Each structure stands twice: as structure tokens, then as C-alpha cells.
mmCIF file of C-alpha atoms in Angstrom:
data_model
loop_
_atom_site.group_PDB
_atom_site.id
_atom_site.type_symbol
_atom_site.label_atom_id
_atom_site.label_comp_id
_atom_site.label_asym_id
_atom_site.label_seq_id
_atom_site.Cartn_x
_atom_site.Cartn_y
_atom_site.Cartn_z
ATOM 1 C CA GLN A 16 -97.644 -116.324 -39.103
ATOM 2 C CA VAL A 17 -100.873 -118.315 -38.484
ATOM 3 C CA GLN A 18 -101.115 -121.443 -40.766
ATOM 4 C CA LEU A 19 -103.052 -124.560 -41.388
ATOM 5 C CA VAL A 20 -101.366 -127.357 -43.448
ATOM 6 C CA GLN A 21 -103.485 -130.266 -44.411
ATOM 7 C CA SER A 22 -102.524 -133.745 -45.986
ATOM 8 C CA GLY A 23 -102.542 -134.500 -49.327
ATOM 9 C CA ALA A 24 -105.264 -135.694 -51.774
ATOM 10 C CA GLU A 25 -107.093 -139.107 -51.410
ATOM 11 C CA MET A 26 -108.826 -141.348 -53.879
ATOM 12 C CA LYS A 27 -111.288 -143.580 -52.085
ATOM 13 C CA LYS A 28 -113.805 -146.253 -53.307
ATOM 14 C CA PRO A 29 -117.495 -146.078 -51.970
ATOM 15 C CA GLY A 30 -118.009 -147.503 -48.648
ATOM 16 C CA ALA A 31 -114.541 -146.569 -47.647
ATOM 17 C CA SER A 32 -113.168 -144.266 -44.920
ATOM 18 C CA VAL A 33 -110.907 -141.202 -45.251
ATOM 19 C CA LYS A 34 -108.719 -139.355 -42.413
ATOM 20 C CA VAL A 35 -107.611 -135.888 -43.254
ATOM 21 C CA SER A 36 -105.050 -134.006 -41.041
ATOM 22 C CA CYS A 37 -104.790 -130.200 -40.568
ATOM 23 C CA LYS A 38 -101.650 -129.080 -38.775
ATOM 24 C CA ALA A 39 -101.549 -125.716 -37.007
ATOM 25 C CA SER A 40 -98.752 -123.194 -36.341
ATOM 26 C CA GLY A 41 -98.220 -119.895 -35.508
ATOM 27 C CA TYR A 42 -100.558 -119.629 -32.539
ATOM 28 C CA THR A 43 -101.612 -121.075 -29.261
ATOM 29 C CA PHE A 44 -103.139 -124.389 -30.733
ATOM 30 C CA ARG A 45 -105.142 -124.953 -27.446
ATOM 31 C CA ASN A 46 -107.011 -121.308 -27.268
ATOM 32 C CA TYR A 47 -108.831 -121.655 -30.761
ATOM 33 C CA TYR A 48 -111.718 -123.974 -32.051
ATOM 34 C CA ILE A 49 -111.280 -125.877 -35.435
ATOM 35 C CA HIS A 50 -113.889 -126.328 -38.057
ATOM 36 C CA TRP A 51 -114.068 -128.510 -40.846
ATOM 37 C CA VAL A 52 -115.752 -127.281 -44.151
ATOM 38 C CA ARG A 53 -116.179 -129.050 -47.371
ATOM 39 C CA GLN A 54 -116.694 -127.676 -50.804
ATOM 40 C CA ALA A 55 -118.387 -129.969 -53.498
ATOM 41 C CA PRO A 56 -117.147 -128.810 -57.377
ATOM 42 C CA GLY A 57 -118.977 -126.039 -58.389
ATOM 43 C CA GLN A 58 -120.850 -125.380 -54.882
ATOM 44 C CA GLY A 59 -120.428 -123.183 -51.912
ATOM 45 C CA PRO A 60 -118.834 -124.296 -48.625
ATOM 46 C CA GLU A 61 -120.648 -126.703 -46.208
ATOM 47 C CA TRP A 62 -120.092 -126.654 -42.550
ATOM 48 C CA MET A 63 -119.406 -130.126 -41.246
ATOM 49 C CA GLY A 64 -118.397 -129.549 -37.656
ATOM 50 C CA ILE A 65 -116.160 -128.009 -35.289
ATOM 51 C CA ILE A 66 -113.640 -129.494 -32.486
ATOM 52 C CA ASN A 67 -112.291 -127.922 -29.253
ATOM 53 C CA PRO A 68 -108.728 -128.952 -29.345
ATOM 54 C CA ILE A 69 -108.636 -129.457 -25.675
ATOM 55 C CA GLY A 70 -110.669 -132.276 -24.575
ATOM 56 C CA ASP A 71 -111.610 -133.308 -28.070
ATOM 57 C CA SER A 72 -115.285 -132.168 -27.582
ATOM 58 C CA THR A 73 -117.083 -131.794 -30.959
ATOM 59 C CA LYS A 74 -120.338 -130.878 -32.636
ATOM 60 C CA PHE A 75 -121.393 -131.838 -35.993
ATOM 61 C CA ALA A 76 -123.756 -130.873 -38.749
ATOM 62 C CA GLN A 77 -127.050 -133.166 -38.803
ATOM 63 C CA GLN A 78 -126.280 -134.575 -42.055
ATOM 64 C CA PHE A 79 -122.861 -135.902 -40.764
ATOM 65 C CA GLN A 80 -123.786 -137.245 -37.519
ATOM 66 C CA GLY A 81 -122.919 -140.925 -37.374
ATOM 67 C CA ARG A 82 -120.431 -140.842 -40.330
ATOM 68 C CA VAL A 83 -117.852 -138.259 -38.928
ATOM 69 C CA THR A 84 -115.540 -138.391 -36.358
ATOM 70 C CA MET A 85 -112.960 -135.060 -35.186
ATOM 71 C CA THR A 86 -109.932 -135.783 -32.831
ATOM 72 C CA SER A 87 -107.142 -133.550 -31.983
ATOM 73 C CA ASP A 88 -103.556 -134.150 -30.683
ATOM 74 C CA THR A 89 -102.013 -131.362 -28.574
ATOM 75 C CA SER A 90 -98.646 -132.859 -28.653
ATOM 76 C CA THR A 91 -98.413 -132.164 -32.535
ATOM 77 C CA ASN A 92 -100.919 -129.446 -32.839
ATOM 78 C CA THR A 93 -102.800 -131.416 -35.461
ATOM 79 C CA VAL A 94 -106.645 -132.049 -35.807
ATOM 80 C CA TYR A 95 -107.938 -135.043 -37.676
ATOM 81 C CA MET A 96 -111.216 -135.372 -39.586
ATOM 82 C CA GLU A 97 -112.473 -138.794 -40.464
ATOM 83 C CA LEU A 98 -115.326 -139.512 -42.857
ATOM 84 C CA SER A 99 -116.786 -142.936 -43.148
ATOM 85 C CA SER A 100 -119.199 -144.836 -45.424
ATOM 86 C CA LEU A 101 -118.120 -142.463 -48.527
ATOM 87 C CA ARG A 102 -120.335 -142.175 -51.461
ATOM 88 C CA SER A 103 -119.716 -140.324 -54.820
ATOM 89 C CA GLU A 104 -121.550 -137.197 -53.378
ATOM 90 C CA ASP A 105 -118.697 -136.939 -50.662
ATOM 91 C CA THR A 106 -116.327 -135.945 -53.595
ATOM 92 C CA ALA A 107 -115.076 -132.545 -52.748
ATOM 93 C CA VAL A 108 -112.354 -130.361 -51.165
ATOM 94 C CA TYR A 109 -112.094 -130.883 -47.431
ATOM 95 C CA TYR A 110 -110.934 -127.383 -45.536
ATOM 96 C CA CYS A 111 -109.858 -127.022 -41.999
ATOM 97 C CA ALA A 112 -110.280 -123.436 -40.495
ATOM 98 C CA ARG A 113 -109.522 -121.675 -37.311
ATOM 99 C CA ASN A 114 -112.403 -120.023 -35.507
ATOM 100 C CA GLY A 115 -111.769 -116.308 -35.540
ATOM 101 C CA ILE A 116 -112.488 -115.695 -31.928
ATOM 102 C CA ALA A 117 -110.328 -117.160 -28.947
ATOM 103 C CA GLU A 118 -111.960 -119.576 -26.875
ATOM 104 C CA ALA A 119 -115.263 -119.596 -28.709
ATOM 105 C CA PRO A 120 -116.880 -122.006 -30.867
ATOM 106 C CA ARG A 121 -118.942 -119.288 -33.159
ATOM 107 C CA GLY A 122 -117.312 -116.782 -35.223
ATOM 108 C CA TRP A 123 -115.929 -116.326 -38.644
ATOM 109 C CA PHE A 124 -113.267 -118.757 -40.426
ATOM 110 C CA ASP A 125 -109.596 -117.380 -40.345
ATOM 111 C CA PRO A 126 -107.366 -118.868 -41.735
ATOM 112 C CA TRP A 127 -108.199 -121.604 -44.096
ATOM 113 C CA GLY A 128 -105.999 -124.681 -44.615
ATOM 114 C CA GLN A 129 -105.000 -125.279 -48.509
ATOM 115 C CA GLY A 130 -107.764 -127.729 -48.741
ATOM 116 C CA THR A 131 -107.634 -131.797 -49.362
ATOM 117 C CA LEU A 132 -109.234 -133.199 -52.348
ATOM 118 C CA VAL A 133 -111.310 -136.354 -51.693
ATOM 119 C CA THR A 134 -112.415 -138.486 -54.726
ATOM 120 C CA VAL A 135 -114.671 -140.919 -54.328
ATOM 121 C CA SER A 136 -114.986 -143.255 -57.174
ATOM 122 C CA SER A 137 -115.300 -147.191 -58.079
ATOM 123 C CA GLN B 10 -129.693 -125.436 -51.971
ATOM 124 C CA SER B 11 -128.047 -123.045 -49.514
ATOM 125 C CA VAL B 12 -129.412 -121.601 -46.382
ATOM 126 C CA LEU B 13 -128.414 -117.913 -47.488
ATOM 127 C CA THR B 14 -129.047 -116.591 -50.919
ATOM 128 C CA GLN B 15 -126.699 -114.765 -53.037
ATOM 129 C CA PRO B 16 -127.049 -113.974 -56.973
ATOM 130 C CA PRO B 17 -124.952 -116.291 -58.945
ATOM 131 C CA SER B 18 -123.159 -113.520 -60.560
ATOM 132 C CA VAL B 19 -122.616 -109.905 -61.094
ATOM 133 C CA SER B 20 -120.244 -107.816 -63.218
ATOM 134 C CA GLY B 21 -118.828 -104.351 -63.833
ATOM 135 C CA ALA B 22 -116.270 -102.511 -65.639
ATOM 136 C CA PRO B 23 -113.023 -101.481 -64.014
ATOM 137 C CA GLY B 24 -113.420 -98.759 -61.573
ATOM 138 C CA GLN B 25 -117.208 -99.441 -60.960
ATOM 139 C CA ARG B 26 -119.023 -100.326 -57.681
ATOM 140 C CA VAL B 27 -120.901 -103.735 -57.613
ATOM 141 C CA THR B 28 -122.741 -104.888 -54.616
ATOM 142 C CA ILE B 29 -123.667 -108.733 -53.587
ATOM 143 C CA SER B 30 -126.688 -109.384 -51.490
ATOM 144 C CA CYS B 31 -126.699 -112.090 -48.984
ATOM 145 C CA THR B 32 -130.555 -112.858 -48.132
ATOM 146 C CA GLY B 33 -131.245 -114.891 -44.936
ATOM 147 C CA SER B 34 -134.110 -115.425 -42.674
ATOM 148 C CA SER B 35 -135.361 -115.007 -39.065
ATOM 149 C CA SER B 36 -133.067 -117.635 -37.936
ATOM 150 C CA ASN B 37 -129.975 -116.566 -39.279
ATOM 151 C CA ILE B 38 -129.159 -113.160 -40.176
ATOM 152 C CA GLY B 39 -132.695 -111.724 -39.053
ATOM 153 C CA ALA B 40 -131.740 -113.132 -35.486
ATOM 154 C CA ALA B 41 -128.908 -110.545 -35.135
ATOM 155 C CA TYR B 42 -126.231 -113.191 -35.946
ATOM 156 C CA ASP B 43 -123.120 -111.260 -37.456
ATOM 157 C CA VAL B 44 -122.337 -111.857 -41.252
ATOM 158 C CA HIS B 45 -118.908 -112.587 -42.741
ATOM 159 C CA TRP B 46 -117.762 -112.515 -46.274
ATOM 160 C CA TYR B 47 -115.148 -114.588 -47.858
ATOM 161 C CA GLN B 48 -113.057 -114.309 -51.256
ATOM 162 C CA GLN B 49 -112.168 -117.225 -53.305
ATOM 163 C CA LEU B 50 -109.759 -117.103 -55.880
ATOM 164 C CA PRO B 51 -109.852 -119.889 -58.745
ATOM 165 C CA GLU B 52 -108.173 -123.085 -57.178
ATOM 166 C CA THR B 53 -107.405 -121.505 -53.587
ATOM 167 C CA ALA B 54 -109.011 -121.510 -50.345
ATOM 168 C CA PRO B 55 -111.543 -119.075 -49.142
ATOM 169 C CA LYS B 56 -110.005 -115.941 -47.691
ATOM 170 C CA LEU B 57 -111.565 -113.876 -45.130
ATOM 171 C CA LEU B 58 -112.605 -110.510 -46.256
ATOM 172 C CA ILE B 59 -115.101 -109.131 -43.848
ATOM 173 C CA TYR B 60 -115.775 -110.081 -40.399
ATOM 174 C CA GLY B 61 -118.852 -109.061 -37.849
ATOM 175 C CA ASN B 62 -120.682 -107.338 -40.539
ATOM 176 C CA ASN B 63 -118.485 -104.507 -41.468
ATOM 177 C CA ASN B 64 -114.829 -104.928 -40.332
ATOM 178 C CA ARG B 65 -111.960 -105.590 -42.592
ATOM 179 C CA PRO B 66 -109.092 -107.500 -41.405
ATOM 180 C CA SER B 67 -105.616 -105.909 -41.865
ATOM 181 C CA GLY B 68 -104.427 -106.218 -45.362
ATOM 182 C CA VAL B 69 -107.933 -106.054 -47.036
ATOM 183 C CA PRO B 70 -108.167 -102.852 -49.069
ATOM 184 C CA ASP B 71 -110.883 -100.321 -47.964
ATOM 185 C CA ARG B 72 -112.604 -100.715 -51.404
ATOM 186 C CA PHE B 73 -114.507 -103.772 -49.641
ATOM 187 C CA SER B 74 -117.184 -102.882 -47.271
ATOM 188 C CA GLY B 75 -119.953 -104.859 -45.666
ATOM 189 C CA SER B 76 -123.389 -103.726 -44.300
ATOM 190 C CA LYS B 77 -126.365 -105.630 -42.861
ATOM 191 C CA SER B 78 -130.145 -104.762 -42.358
ATOM 192 C CA GLY B 79 -132.911 -106.877 -41.407
ATOM 193 C CA THR B 80 -132.676 -110.489 -42.931
ATOM 194 C CA SER B 81 -130.053 -109.328 -45.494
ATOM 195 C CA ALA B 82 -126.448 -108.197 -45.863
ATOM 196 C CA SER B 83 -124.532 -106.705 -48.605
ATOM 197 C CA LEU B 84 -120.888 -106.558 -49.885
ATOM 198 C CA ALA B 85 -119.796 -103.753 -51.918
ATOM 199 C CA ILE B 86 -116.744 -103.476 -53.997
ATOM 200 C CA THR B 87 -115.727 -100.036 -55.376
ATOM 201 C CA GLY B 88 -112.918 -99.158 -57.774
ATOM 202 C CA LEU B 89 -113.523 -102.525 -59.083
ATOM 203 C CA GLN B 90 -110.207 -104.018 -60.258
ATOM 204 C CA ALA B 91 -109.136 -107.136 -62.636
ATOM 205 C CA ASP B 92 -107.916 -109.107 -59.696
ATOM 206 C CA ASP B 93 -111.240 -108.809 -58.027
ATOM 207 C CA GLU B 94 -112.420 -111.485 -60.138
ATOM 208 C CA ALA B 95 -113.325 -114.364 -58.016
ATOM 209 C CA ASP B 96 -116.215 -116.014 -56.083
ATOM 210 C CA TYR B 97 -117.614 -114.288 -53.088
ATOM 211 C CA TYR B 98 -119.377 -116.216 -50.043
ATOM 212 C CA CYS B 99 -121.361 -114.626 -47.013
ATOM 213 C CA GLN B 100 -121.490 -116.749 -44.150
ATOM 214 C CA SER B 101 -123.536 -116.423 -40.613
ATOM 215 C CA TYR B 102 -125.045 -118.726 -37.866
ATOM 216 C CA ASP B 103 -128.374 -120.429 -37.927
ATOM 217 C CA SER B 104 -130.166 -121.156 -34.783
ATOM 218 C CA SER B 105 -132.372 -123.655 -36.172
ATOM 219 C CA LEU B 106 -129.676 -125.578 -37.659
ATOM 220 C CA SER B 107 -127.373 -124.756 -34.548
ATOM 221 C CA GLY B 108 -124.401 -124.217 -36.933
ATOM 222 C CA PRO B 109 -122.708 -121.852 -39.270
ATOM 223 C CA VAL B 110 -124.401 -121.406 -42.760
ATOM 224 C CA PHE B 111 -123.021 -120.274 -46.195
ATOM 225 C CA GLY B 112 -124.532 -118.521 -49.239
ATOM 226 C CA GLY B 113 -124.224 -120.344 -52.570
ATOM 227 C CA GLY B 114 -121.614 -117.813 -53.756
ATOM 228 C CA THR B 115 -121.653 -114.750 -56.356
ATOM 229 C CA LYS B 116 -119.099 -114.917 -59.026
ATOM 230 C CA VAL B 117 -117.730 -111.250 -59.689
ATOM 231 C CA THR B 118 -116.465 -110.741 -63.323
ATOM 232 C CA VAL B 119 -114.666 -107.559 -64.427
ATOM 233 C CA LEU B 120 -115.745 -106.579 -67.968
#
């Protein structure tokens, strides 16, 4: 079955960076874009950006530009999201999610990874 | 402040029908971009419930249905059951922001 498995919870200090991984299985990795979405406590989801697993082309939400990097490794079917200059407001659960339509950047999100809690605290 | 507006909560008795609205604008739902819906049970990742305005993935009961008109969309749940208690989110695409956008979520409570 199609599955996205993320790395474990992280605790970081303000100003640090965090890198979250998302390993895909059960489908042809190169055929589907991957989104990153975060959800702060008690809030709705917030789209962060998207990566094409082939060639690493990316697009980010404006509020994250300059602070986020997304990469992919086709040899391990894994995508990564790195967020730098962390502040307390970045405390959230970070999800990767596969785009619902093959070979297209726009659509629905299905499935989602299990989520990675990132806590930013001094 | 979410781009798409949803009521914070709705409730209903078992067996009843509830609807959740999702209001957007001319740069997202009103621009004919599709609306998708997700169900999020406590402490779990969101799960796709409706895609392309009114399509159900395999495994989703036909008690769930979606519709769209103008700058708004709706999710209906008929025959409400206890395990429908969850948060529900709508999602679309916004041309001004050049990316996907979500609603703030609606908590469904079964009385």
C-alpha cells in the first residue's frame, strides 16, 4: 500500500535548524510530487511547499521562502524538509503528503505521513 | 486567519444529517478550483475524505458527500455516527497566493 513514513520528533532551540525526512513506498516515487504541510497546536493545516522528486524543483509558500529547503533522494525514495532560524511559533506537527494526481503539482493530498512533532523552546 | 472560512463547530444526534460550509473568494473556490475535504481524528494525520468537489476515495462511506457552488463548498454527513467525531478541513487552490489553502477546521460533535 502507498505509505509515507516520517522521522521522529525533534526538540530544538530558537535559531537552530531542523531536518525532517519522509520515506515513500508502495508506488513509483518519481511520478508524484510531495507537499509539506504543518499544523500548529489547535490550528488548521498550513501549506509550506512542494517538491518534484525528480530534479528537486521546488515551490514554497511566501512566508517560508528563505528559511525552508526541500530535497529528494531517488535512491532511497526519501524527501527531506529543512527549516532554519527556528522560533517558538514554528512549534507544530510537520506532515509530508503525496499529491493526488500523478505528474502534476496541483491537487489533493493523499496519503499523508504520520507527522513529525517539532518543538522549539529555549 | 485561514483563507477558507469554516464554522468552528457543528453537532448532531446519531442518525442526523449535518453540513459543514467552506467559504472562499474569487481567487480560490470562486475561480473554479476544486475543493477537497479531510477528516482528522484526534492525534492522527488528516485523511482524504472527498476530492474534486464531490468524489469519494474507495473506502469512504457514501454517508459523506461534497458539493460546490460559487465561492462556497459544503460537506454533508448523513446518518451521523459516534466515530464521525473529528475535525474536518476543506482545501482548495488560491491563484493570488499561488498555492494550496486550507480552512480553519470544523469540529463535529455527536450528541
